[in-house]
Short mmCIF file of C-alpha atoms and ligand atoms in Angstrom, two decimals:
data_model
loop_
_atom_site.label_atom_id
_atom_site.label_comp_id
_atom_site.label_asym_id
_atom_site.label_seq_id
_atom_site.Cartn_x
_atom_site.Cartn_y
_atom_site.Cartn_z
CA MET A 1 4.05 -24.61 -15.67
CA ARG A 2 4.41 -21.13 -13.67
CA PRO A 3 3.27 -21.71 -10.23
CA ILE A 4 -0.16 -19.52 -9.92
CA ILE A 5 0.21 -18.03 -6.30
CA PRO A 6 3.33 -15.71 -7.03
CA ASP A 7 1.49 -14.20 -10.21
CA TYR A 8 -1.11 -13.26 -8.45
CA LEU A 9 0.38 -12.17 -5.65
CA ALA A 10 2.63 -9.68 -7.35
CA GLU A 11 -0.60 -8.21 -9.58
CA VAL A 12 -1.98 -7.90 -6.32
CA LEU A 13 0.79 -5.62 -4.93
CA GLY A 14 0.89 -3.61 -8.22
CA ASP A 15 -2.39 -2.01 -7.16
CA VAL A 16 -1.82 -1.00 -3.89
CA GLU A 17 1.46 0.39 -4.63
CA PRO A 18 0.24 3.55 -5.47
CA ASP A 19 -1.38 4.50 -2.42
CA ALA A 20 1.60 6.67 -0.22
CA SER A 21 -1.00 7.39 2.42
CA GLY A 22 0.46 6.89 6.04
CA GLU A 23 3.32 7.76 8.37
CA PRO A 24 6.60 5.17 9.29
CA ALA A 25 6.18 5.05 13.33
CA GLY A 26 7.19 8.39 14.45
CA TYR A 27 7.41 8.00 18.34
CA ILE A 28 10.49 5.63 17.37
CA PRO A 29 13.71 7.60 15.74
CA GLU A 30 15.29 4.64 14.27
CA LEU A 31 11.46 3.75 12.32
CA ALA A 32 10.74 7.21 11.64
CA THR A 33 13.37 6.86 8.72
CA ALA A 34 12.55 3.36 7.22
CA ASP A 35 12.42 3.13 3.44
CA THR A 36 8.67 3.24 2.42
CA LYS A 37 9.18 1.82 -0.63
CA TYR A 38 9.53 -1.53 0.50
CA LEU A 39 5.99 -3.41 0.01
CA GLY A 40 6.06 -7.53 -0.47
CA ALA A 41 3.22 -10.45 0.43
CA ALA A 42 4.09 -14.14 1.46
CA PHE A 43 1.84 -16.91 1.82
CA ALA A 44 3.36 -19.74 3.87
CA MET A 45 1.72 -23.28 3.31
CA LEU A 46 1.72 -25.92 5.62
CA ASP A 47 3.82 -28.51 4.21
CA GLY A 48 6.36 -25.53 4.35
CA GLU A 49 5.83 -24.41 0.73
CA VAL A 50 6.65 -20.67 0.49
CA TYR A 51 4.83 -18.07 -2.15
CA GLY A 52 5.89 -14.58 -2.14
CA SER A 53 6.33 -11.44 -4.41
CA GLY A 54 7.96 -8.19 -3.65
CA ASP A 55 10.27 -7.50 -0.81
CA ILE A 56 9.50 -10.74 1.14
CA ASP A 57 13.73 -11.30 2.40
CA ILE A 58 14.33 -7.38 3.92
CA GLU A 59 14.92 -7.81 7.16
CA PHE A 60 12.38 -5.27 10.10
CA THR A 61 11.61 -5.15 13.49
CA ILE A 62 9.06 -7.44 14.84
CA GLN A 63 7.43 -4.92 16.95
CA SER A 64 4.01 -5.71 18.18
CA ILE A 65 3.87 -8.74 16.27
CA SER A 66 5.85 -10.59 18.70
CA LYS A 67 3.05 -9.93 21.13
CA PRO A 68 0.66 -13.23 20.26
CA PHE A 69 4.03 -15.18 19.93
CA VAL A 70 5.39 -14.55 22.97
CA TYR A 71 1.82 -14.96 24.71
CA ALA A 72 1.96 -18.51 23.40
CA LEU A 73 5.65 -19.26 25.04
CA ALA A 74 4.30 -17.85 28.66
CA LEU A 75 0.70 -19.52 28.57
CA SER A 76 3.10 -23.55 27.74
CA ASP A 77 5.97 -22.43 30.30
CA ARG A 78 3.64 -21.29 32.78
CA GLY A 79 0.37 -22.79 32.43
CA PHE A 80 -3.17 -20.98 31.42
CA ASP A 81 -4.21 -20.10 35.32
CA SER A 82 -1.05 -17.89 36.25
CA VAL A 83 -0.92 -15.92 32.70
CA LEU A 84 -5.23 -15.49 32.65
CA ALA A 85 -4.18 -14.39 36.18
CA LYS A 86 -2.52 -11.67 35.40
CA VAL A 87 -3.58 -10.48 31.92
CA GLY A 88 -7.61 -10.85 30.72
CA VAL A 89 -8.78 -11.55 26.88
CA GLU A 90 -10.75 -8.92 27.07
CA PRO A 91 -11.00 -6.15 23.38
CA SER A 92 -10.09 -2.86 25.05
CA GLY A 93 -11.31 -1.15 22.21
CA GLU A 94 -8.17 1.11 22.80
CA ALA A 95 -5.09 2.66 21.07
CA PHE A 96 -2.29 -0.08 21.75
CA ASN A 97 -0.18 1.84 24.51
CA GLU A 98 -3.19 3.23 26.08
CA ILE A 99 -2.89 3.14 29.73
CA SER A 100 -5.93 0.49 30.78
CA LEU A 101 -5.91 -1.81 33.14
CA GLU A 102 -8.72 -3.58 35.10
CA SER A 103 -10.31 -0.96 37.52
CA ASP A 104 -10.85 -3.70 40.35
CA THR A 105 -7.77 -5.83 39.91
CA GLY A 106 -5.37 -3.81 37.60
CA ARG A 107 -4.93 -6.42 35.15
CA PRO A 108 -4.21 -5.18 31.98
CA LEU A 109 -7.08 -6.47 29.53
CA ASN A 110 -5.39 -8.65 27.08
CA PRO A 111 -2.47 -9.59 26.03
CA MET A 112 -2.20 -7.52 22.45
CA ILE A 113 -2.25 -4.14 24.11
CA ASN A 114 1.43 -2.68 25.33
CA ALA A 115 0.06 -3.35 29.32
CA GLY A 116 -0.65 -6.72 28.88
CA ALA A 117 2.42 -7.55 26.46
CA ILE A 118 5.04 -6.19 28.84
CA THR A 119 3.18 -8.10 31.48
CA VAL A 120 3.36 -11.31 29.51
CA HIS A 121 7.15 -10.86 28.63
CA SER A 122 7.74 -11.03 32.14
CA LEU A 123 5.64 -14.81 32.69
CA ALA A 124 8.19 -15.97 29.70
CA GLY A 125 10.51 -18.87 30.62
CA ALA A 126 10.80 -20.14 34.57
CA GLU A 127 9.99 -17.65 37.07
CA ASP A 128 13.48 -17.56 38.48
CA LEU A 129 15.25 -16.46 35.07
CA ASP A 130 17.37 -13.72 34.70
CA PRO A 131 16.51 -10.82 32.49
CA ALA A 132 18.75 -11.95 30.21
CA GLY A 133 17.55 -15.75 30.05
CA ARG A 134 14.01 -14.29 30.07
CA VAL A 135 14.99 -12.37 26.64
CA GLU A 136 16.75 -15.67 25.52
CA ARG A 137 14.01 -18.04 26.21
CA VAL A 138 12.06 -15.37 24.08
CA LEU A 139 14.65 -15.30 21.48
CA ARG A 140 14.85 -18.78 21.38
CA GLY A 141 10.79 -19.37 20.81
CA LEU A 142 10.41 -16.75 18.34
CA SER A 143 13.36 -18.62 16.31
CA ALA A 144 11.34 -21.79 16.73
CA PHE A 145 8.43 -20.44 15.13
CA ALA A 146 10.18 -19.05 12.19
CA GLY A 147 11.89 -21.88 12.38
CA ARG A 148 15.87 -19.89 11.98
CA ARG A 149 18.11 -18.24 14.76
CA LEU A 150 16.64 -14.81 14.40
CA LYS A 151 19.10 -11.78 16.08
CA MET A 152 17.95 -8.23 17.40
CA ASP A 153 18.52 -4.79 15.75
CA GLU A 154 20.39 -2.93 18.74
CA ALA A 155 19.96 0.20 16.58
CA VAL A 156 16.26 -0.11 16.79
CA TYR A 157 16.43 -0.97 20.31
CA ALA A 158 18.48 1.71 21.60
CA SER A 159 16.42 4.19 19.90
CA GLU A 160 13.27 2.58 21.39
CA ILE A 161 14.12 2.18 24.71
CA GLU A 162 15.11 6.21 25.05
CA HIS A 163 12.10 7.06 24.39
CA ALA A 164 10.32 4.56 26.36
CA HIS A 165 8.33 6.64 29.04
CA ARG A 166 4.90 5.55 27.93
CA ASN A 167 5.90 1.94 28.07
CA LEU A 168 7.81 2.12 31.01
CA ALA A 169 4.55 4.60 32.88
CA ILE A 170 2.65 1.47 31.90
CA ALA A 171 4.92 -0.69 33.84
CA HIS A 172 5.14 0.97 36.91
CA MET A 173 1.19 0.98 37.11
CA LEU A 174 1.09 -2.32 36.49
CA ARG A 175 4.25 -2.56 39.34
CA SER A 176 2.43 -0.70 41.23
CA HIS A 177 -0.94 -3.01 41.20
CA ASP A 178 1.73 -6.26 41.36
CA ILE A 179 0.91 -7.65 38.08
CA LEU A 180 4.76 -6.95 37.41
CA THR A 181 6.73 -8.53 40.39
CA GLY A 182 10.09 -7.83 39.84
CA ASP A 183 11.77 -3.99 38.64
CA ALA A 184 9.77 -2.32 36.36
CA ARG A 185 12.66 -0.76 34.19
CA THR A 186 13.94 -4.09 33.74
CA VAL A 187 10.71 -5.61 32.34
CA VAL A 188 10.40 -2.78 29.95
CA ASP A 189 14.31 -3.41 28.88
CA GLY A 190 13.25 -6.96 27.97
CA TYR A 191 9.73 -6.35 26.20
CA THR A 192 11.83 -3.70 23.89
CA ARG A 193 14.51 -6.18 23.20
CA GLN A 194 11.52 -8.57 22.12
CA CYS A 195 10.53 -5.99 19.99
CA SER A 196 13.56 -5.23 18.03
CA VAL A 197 14.01 -8.81 17.03
CA LEU A 198 14.66 -8.96 13.06
CA VAL A 199 12.61 -10.57 10.80
CA THR A 200 11.42 -11.16 7.04
CA ALA A 201 7.87 -11.04 5.50
CA ARG A 202 8.98 -15.06 4.45
CA ASP A 203 9.95 -15.22 8.09
CA LEU A 204 6.60 -13.61 9.47
CA ALA A 205 4.38 -15.90 7.02
CA MET A 206 6.57 -19.08 8.51
CA MET A 207 5.27 -18.01 12.29
CA ALA A 208 1.74 -17.62 10.96
CA ALA A 209 1.79 -21.02 9.35
CA THR A 210 2.76 -22.74 12.65
CA LEU A 211 0.21 -21.02 14.15
CA ALA A 212 -2.35 -22.27 11.50
CA ASN A 213 -0.58 -25.81 11.80
CA ARG A 214 -2.00 -26.16 15.28
CA GLY A 215 1.75 -25.25 16.49
CA MET A 216 4.01 -27.41 14.67
CA ASN A 217 6.47 -25.70 12.45
CA PRO A 218 6.10 -26.93 8.81
CA LEU A 219 9.78 -26.62 8.20
CA SER A 220 11.10 -28.07 11.39
CA GLY A 221 8.57 -30.74 12.02
CA GLU A 222 9.02 -28.91 15.70
CA GLN A 223 5.93 -28.58 18.04
CA VAL A 224 6.65 -25.12 19.08
CA VAL A 225 3.34 -25.09 21.60
CA PRO A 226 0.29 -27.08 22.23
CA GLU A 227 -2.49 -27.01 20.40
CA ALA A 228 -4.44 -25.62 23.11
CA VAL A 229 -2.38 -22.87 23.42
CA VAL A 230 -2.24 -22.28 19.48
CA ARG A 231 -6.51 -22.09 20.13
CA GLN A 232 -6.11 -19.55 22.84
CA VAL A 233 -3.97 -17.17 20.83
CA LEU A 234 -5.64 -17.59 17.67
CA SER A 235 -9.24 -16.46 19.30
CA VAL A 236 -7.23 -13.71 21.14
CA MET A 237 -5.98 -12.29 17.71
CA PHE A 238 -8.94 -12.49 16.20
CA SER A 239 -10.82 -9.91 19.16
CA CYS A 240 -7.62 -7.96 19.91
CA GLY A 241 -5.18 -8.42 17.42
CA MET A 242 -6.15 -5.30 15.44
CA TYR A 243 -5.96 -2.83 18.80
CA ASP A 244 -9.11 -0.49 17.98
CA ALA A 245 -9.97 -1.52 14.08
CA ALA A 246 -10.45 -5.27 15.42
CA GLY A 247 -14.31 -4.80 14.86
CA ASP A 248 -13.12 -3.59 11.35
CA TRP A 249 -10.86 -6.40 10.61
CA GLY A 250 -12.86 -8.86 12.27
CA THR A 251 -16.08 -8.06 9.66
CA GLN A 252 -14.33 -7.38 6.64
CA VAL A 253 -11.09 -9.78 6.42
CA GLY A 254 -11.98 -12.04 9.06
CA ILE A 255 -8.32 -13.95 9.59
CA PRO A 256 -7.18 -13.86 13.04
CA ALA A 257 -4.12 -11.30 12.61
CA LYS A 258 -1.68 -9.42 14.15
CA SER A 259 0.01 -6.07 13.10
CA GLY A 260 3.57 -4.33 13.96
CA VAL A 261 4.56 -0.81 13.90
CA ALA A 262 7.55 -1.40 11.94
CA GLY A 263 5.55 -2.28 8.87
CA GLY A 264 4.74 -5.98 9.15
CA LEU A 265 1.00 -7.77 9.17
CA ILE A 266 -0.02 -11.48 9.46
CA GLY A 267 -2.28 -13.62 9.23
CA ALA A 268 -2.95 -17.26 11.01
CA LEU A 269 -5.97 -18.73 8.76
CA PRO A 270 -6.47 -22.09 10.98
CA GLY A 271 -5.67 -25.24 9.25
CA GLN A 272 -4.65 -23.15 5.61
CA VAL A 273 -2.42 -20.95 5.78
CA GLY A 274 0.17 -18.24 7.53
CA ILE A 275 0.43 -15.16 5.19
CA ALA A 276 2.76 -11.84 5.48
CA THR A 277 3.08 -8.21 4.31
CA PHE A 278 5.57 -5.54 4.92
CA SER A 279 4.46 -2.20 3.97
CA PRO A 280 6.36 0.54 6.73
CA ARG A 281 3.30 3.68 6.34
CA LEU A 282 0.99 3.15 9.19
CA ASP A 283 -2.53 4.01 9.67
CA VAL A 284 -3.98 6.31 12.56
CA HIS A 285 -4.68 2.88 14.44
CA GLY A 286 -0.66 1.72 13.82
CA ASN A 287 -1.83 -0.46 11.12
CA SER A 288 0.18 -0.73 8.17
CA VAL A 289 -1.82 0.89 5.53
CA ARG A 290 -0.94 -1.07 2.58
CA GLY A 291 -0.86 -4.40 4.45
CA VAL A 292 -4.24 -3.71 5.43
CA SER A 293 -5.07 -3.43 1.84
CA LEU A 294 -3.58 -6.25 0.76
CA PHE A 295 -5.53 -8.09 3.62
CA GLU A 296 -8.81 -6.65 2.14
CA ARG A 297 -8.08 -7.95 -1.25
CA PHE A 298 -6.92 -11.65 -0.34
CA SER A 299 -9.75 -12.32 1.96
CA SER A 300 -12.17 -11.50 -0.90
CA ASP A 301 -10.79 -12.70 -3.38
CA MET A 302 -9.80 -15.72 -1.88
CA GLY A 303 -12.92 -16.21 0.39
CA LEU A 304 -10.56 -16.99 3.46
CA HIS A 305 -12.79 -14.94 6.18
CA VAL A 306 -12.66 -17.74 8.97
CA MET A 307 -16.54 -17.87 8.80
CA GLU A 308 -16.83 -18.54 5.45
CA VAL A 309 -15.86 -22.70 5.59
CA PRO A 310 -16.56 -24.91 2.76
CA PRO A 311 -19.63 -27.59 3.76
CA ALA A 312 -16.49 -30.58 4.28
CA ALA A 313 -19.45 -32.80 5.97
CA LEU A 314 -21.74 -33.05 3.27
CA ALA A 315 -18.86 -35.18 1.38
CA VAL A 316 -18.33 -37.67 4.37
CA LEU A 317 -20.35 -40.25 3.36
CA ARG A 318 -18.37 -41.50 -0.29
CA SER A 319 -20.72 -44.45 -1.00
CA ASN A 320 -22.97 -46.52 0.63
CA HIS A 321 -23.10 -50.18 -1.53
CA VAL A 322 -22.86 -54.15 -0.58
CA VAL A 323 -20.38 -56.10 -1.76
CA GLY A 324 -21.06 -59.67 -2.28
CA SER A 325 -24.64 -61.27 -2.22
CA GLY A 326 -26.41 -63.90 0.05
CA PRO A 327 -25.53 -64.50 3.71
CA ASN A 328 -22.16 -63.45 3.13
CA ALA A 329 -22.77 -60.01 1.58
CA LEU A 330 -21.57 -56.70 3.26
CA ARG A 331 -22.62 -53.53 3.64
CA VAL A 332 -19.79 -50.83 3.22
CA LEU A 333 -20.49 -46.98 4.21
CA GLU A 334 -17.47 -45.64 2.42
CA LEU A 335 -16.29 -42.81 4.58
CA GLN A 336 -13.54 -39.78 3.09
CA GLY A 337 -12.00 -36.53 4.42
CA GLY A 338 -12.18 -35.02 8.05
CA ILE A 339 -14.65 -36.18 9.65
CA GLY A 340 -15.76 -33.85 12.77
CA PHE A 341 -19.22 -33.21 14.41
CA ALA A 342 -21.27 -32.57 11.29
CA GLY A 343 -19.51 -35.33 8.83
CA ALA A 344 -20.59 -37.54 11.88
CA GLU A 345 -24.02 -36.76 11.86
CA ARG A 346 -24.14 -37.44 8.40
CA VAL A 347 -23.41 -40.87 8.88
CA VAL A 348 -25.47 -41.75 11.85
CA LYS A 349 -28.45 -40.14 9.84
CA GLU A 350 -27.30 -43.04 6.77
CA ALA A 351 -27.77 -45.78 9.12
CA VAL A 352 -30.52 -44.24 11.34
CA ASP A 353 -32.57 -43.70 7.56
CA ASN A 354 -31.02 -46.78 5.93
CA PRO A 355 -30.59 -49.40 8.51
CA PRO A 356 -28.86 -52.19 6.51
CA SER A 357 -30.54 -55.39 6.16
CA GLU A 358 -26.85 -57.49 6.05
CA VAL A 359 -25.35 -58.68 9.11
CA LYS A 360 -21.81 -57.38 8.25
CA VAL A 361 -21.60 -53.98 8.23
CA ALA A 362 -18.18 -52.18 7.76
CA LEU A 363 -17.26 -48.51 7.88
CA ASP A 364 -14.30 -47.89 5.10
CA LEU A 365 -12.21 -45.24 6.68
CA THR A 366 -9.36 -46.25 3.77
CA ARG A 367 -9.84 -42.76 2.58
CA VAL A 368 -10.12 -40.75 6.04
CA TYR A 369 -7.14 -38.28 7.13
CA SER A 370 -8.51 -37.36 10.46
CA ILE A 371 -11.34 -37.75 13.02
CA ASP A 372 -11.70 -35.45 15.54
CA ASP A 373 -12.70 -36.68 19.90
CA VAL A 374 -16.54 -36.18 18.91
CA ALA A 375 -16.55 -37.90 15.69
CA ARG A 376 -14.53 -40.70 16.88
CA ARG A 377 -17.19 -41.27 19.57
CA MET A 378 -20.19 -41.03 17.66
CA LEU A 379 -18.61 -43.51 14.74
CA LEU A 380 -18.36 -45.88 18.27
CA GLU A 381 -21.77 -45.57 19.01
CA ILE A 382 -22.69 -45.77 16.00
CA ALA A 383 -20.91 -49.64 15.73
CA ARG A 384 -22.06 -50.00 20.07
CA ARG A 385 -25.58 -49.56 18.47
CA LEU A 386 -25.27 -51.97 15.22
CA THR A 387 -23.62 -54.55 17.57
CA LEU A 388 -26.52 -54.87 20.14
CA SER A 389 -29.02 -55.19 16.76
CA GLY A 390 -27.14 -58.60 15.77
CA HIS A 391 -24.46 -56.92 12.84
CA ASP A 392 -20.82 -57.99 12.64
CA VAL A 393 -19.32 -54.61 12.58
CA TYR A 394 -15.60 -54.14 10.61
CA LEU A 395 -13.57 -51.15 10.99
CA VAL A 396 -11.18 -50.75 7.21
CA ASP A 397 -8.94 -48.71 8.88
CA PRO A 398 -5.60 -49.16 6.92
CA GLU A 399 -3.62 -46.37 8.59
CA SER A 400 -5.17 -46.39 12.17
CA ILE A 401 -6.43 -43.51 11.97
CA MET A 402 -9.20 -44.50 14.66
CA LYS A 403 -7.99 -44.09 17.88
CA ASP A 404 -8.92 -46.94 20.44
CA PRO A 405 -11.86 -48.36 18.36
CA ASP A 406 -12.78 -50.01 21.13
CA PRO A 407 -16.53 -49.26 21.88
CA GLY A 408 -17.01 -50.63 24.58
CA ASP A 409 -20.65 -51.40 26.52
CA GLY A 410 -21.90 -54.12 24.54
CA GLY A 411 -20.15 -52.92 21.58
CA ARG A 412 -17.85 -54.92 19.39
CA VAL A 413 -15.66 -53.79 15.87
CA THR A 414 -13.65 -55.91 14.19
CA VAL A 415 -10.18 -53.45 12.64
CA VAL A 416 -9.25 -55.05 9.24
CA ASP A 417 -6.89 -53.65 6.32
CA SER A 418 -8.96 -53.43 3.67
CA VAL A 419 -12.72 -53.94 2.25
CA ASP A 420 -11.89 -57.64 0.72
CA GLN A 421 -10.78 -58.84 4.51
CA ALA A 422 -14.48 -57.73 5.70
CA ALA A 423 -15.81 -59.48 3.25
CA ILE A 424 -14.23 -62.95 3.01
CA PRO A 425 -16.82 -65.26 3.54
CA MET A 426 -16.96 -66.31 7.79
CA GLY A 427 -15.52 -69.71 7.89
CA ALA A 428 -12.92 -69.26 4.80
CA VAL A 429 -9.42 -69.65 4.91
CA GLN A 430 -7.53 -67.24 3.53
N1 LIG B 1 7.45 -1.73 20.29
C1 LIG B 1 6.48 -1.22 20.29
C2 LIG B 1 5.71 -0.23 21.54
O1 LIG B 1 6.03 -0.64 22.51
C3 LIG B 1 5.48 -2.01 19.50
C4 LIG B 1 4.05 -1.30 19.34
C5 LIG B 1 3.64 -1.95 17.74
O2 LIG B 1 4.16 -2.58 16.69
O3 LIG B 1 2.49 -1.96 17.70
O4 LIG B 1 5.48 0.49 21.36
#
């Protein structure tokens, strides 16, 4: 059978292709001459599978799409407090290159506008790195997100740095507020090199998939940044990633995203997929025209809006049945899937509404693939209360999904590998 997704992607690309509106970025001469015919889209799944259609292996410069990734590097290299002291997390609602700083502190409002991103560049790597070492840290970090060694486009760098008056003005403002402590020109130079890293739509989809996969690159298996950093980055992408179009984007597309002026656009849907598109003509906000249309289609065709979440909790309790009879009867609550707060609540409700009359009760986790922290505590509390009301509680957990299965405070569970083990009549010899 032919894979379905590339056919779908080709069809949607065909639908948006005739749209020739917008212009490539004009303020960087090397980008102004970009070939506007390019059009591609790639989906990277969390097992590393990439589906694509169109120009997904053409290299172009990453530009502002580097911002969320370098923010992630700075957060993991310097810690949240040091980064938040210098760059806020509030949407500015202004254009990407607006010279907008908080009036009292001089902090840039967020890391997705240039003022924030220039500051963030200065926070990547250890404090005592020299400028070349910092650029190397950024290049290595972006490469780890992509899963291959990336390089820079010297021509685009040279072209942008020659016309970087506005970014220099922003950097000097930041320096005057002591948000930047080093030489303003040197930081803009490093930031401009960061923006000139070459990527393909395939790379960008994999980078986005690394964010969607809680910071672990699906191909290399490397944990590039910690999970807490990824949550921070995706949240900021959601509220600030699309500049002054962030509100429209958040309501209509609803995928944490970032665009770049070379025509790239990424979206990272947590737990599901990394998406990237490439088409160089930009709208007035600096976002790729056909890229935005593609994302609108993807979101509505496939229900990818982050606020549209399937009711996974409803399926958590797969069955409630009894194995065996008489005094050895075992009540089995068979659970399945990934269990979070709402899923654990289903189990609590079942135990409360239908209190087991059997002495032996098993929570069967054989078909469970993840339990988050609140669900773990709730399930152990069920076990504790069942123990206190006279039950022998078993946890059927062949894959050790439940971390530290100790209900504490009078509770007791026996961990076994199968329901059969729990059902063995007490005192029987195997
Ligand atoms: N290097 C570009 C700049 O700083 C990036 C802007 C963008 O991609 O939105 O102006």
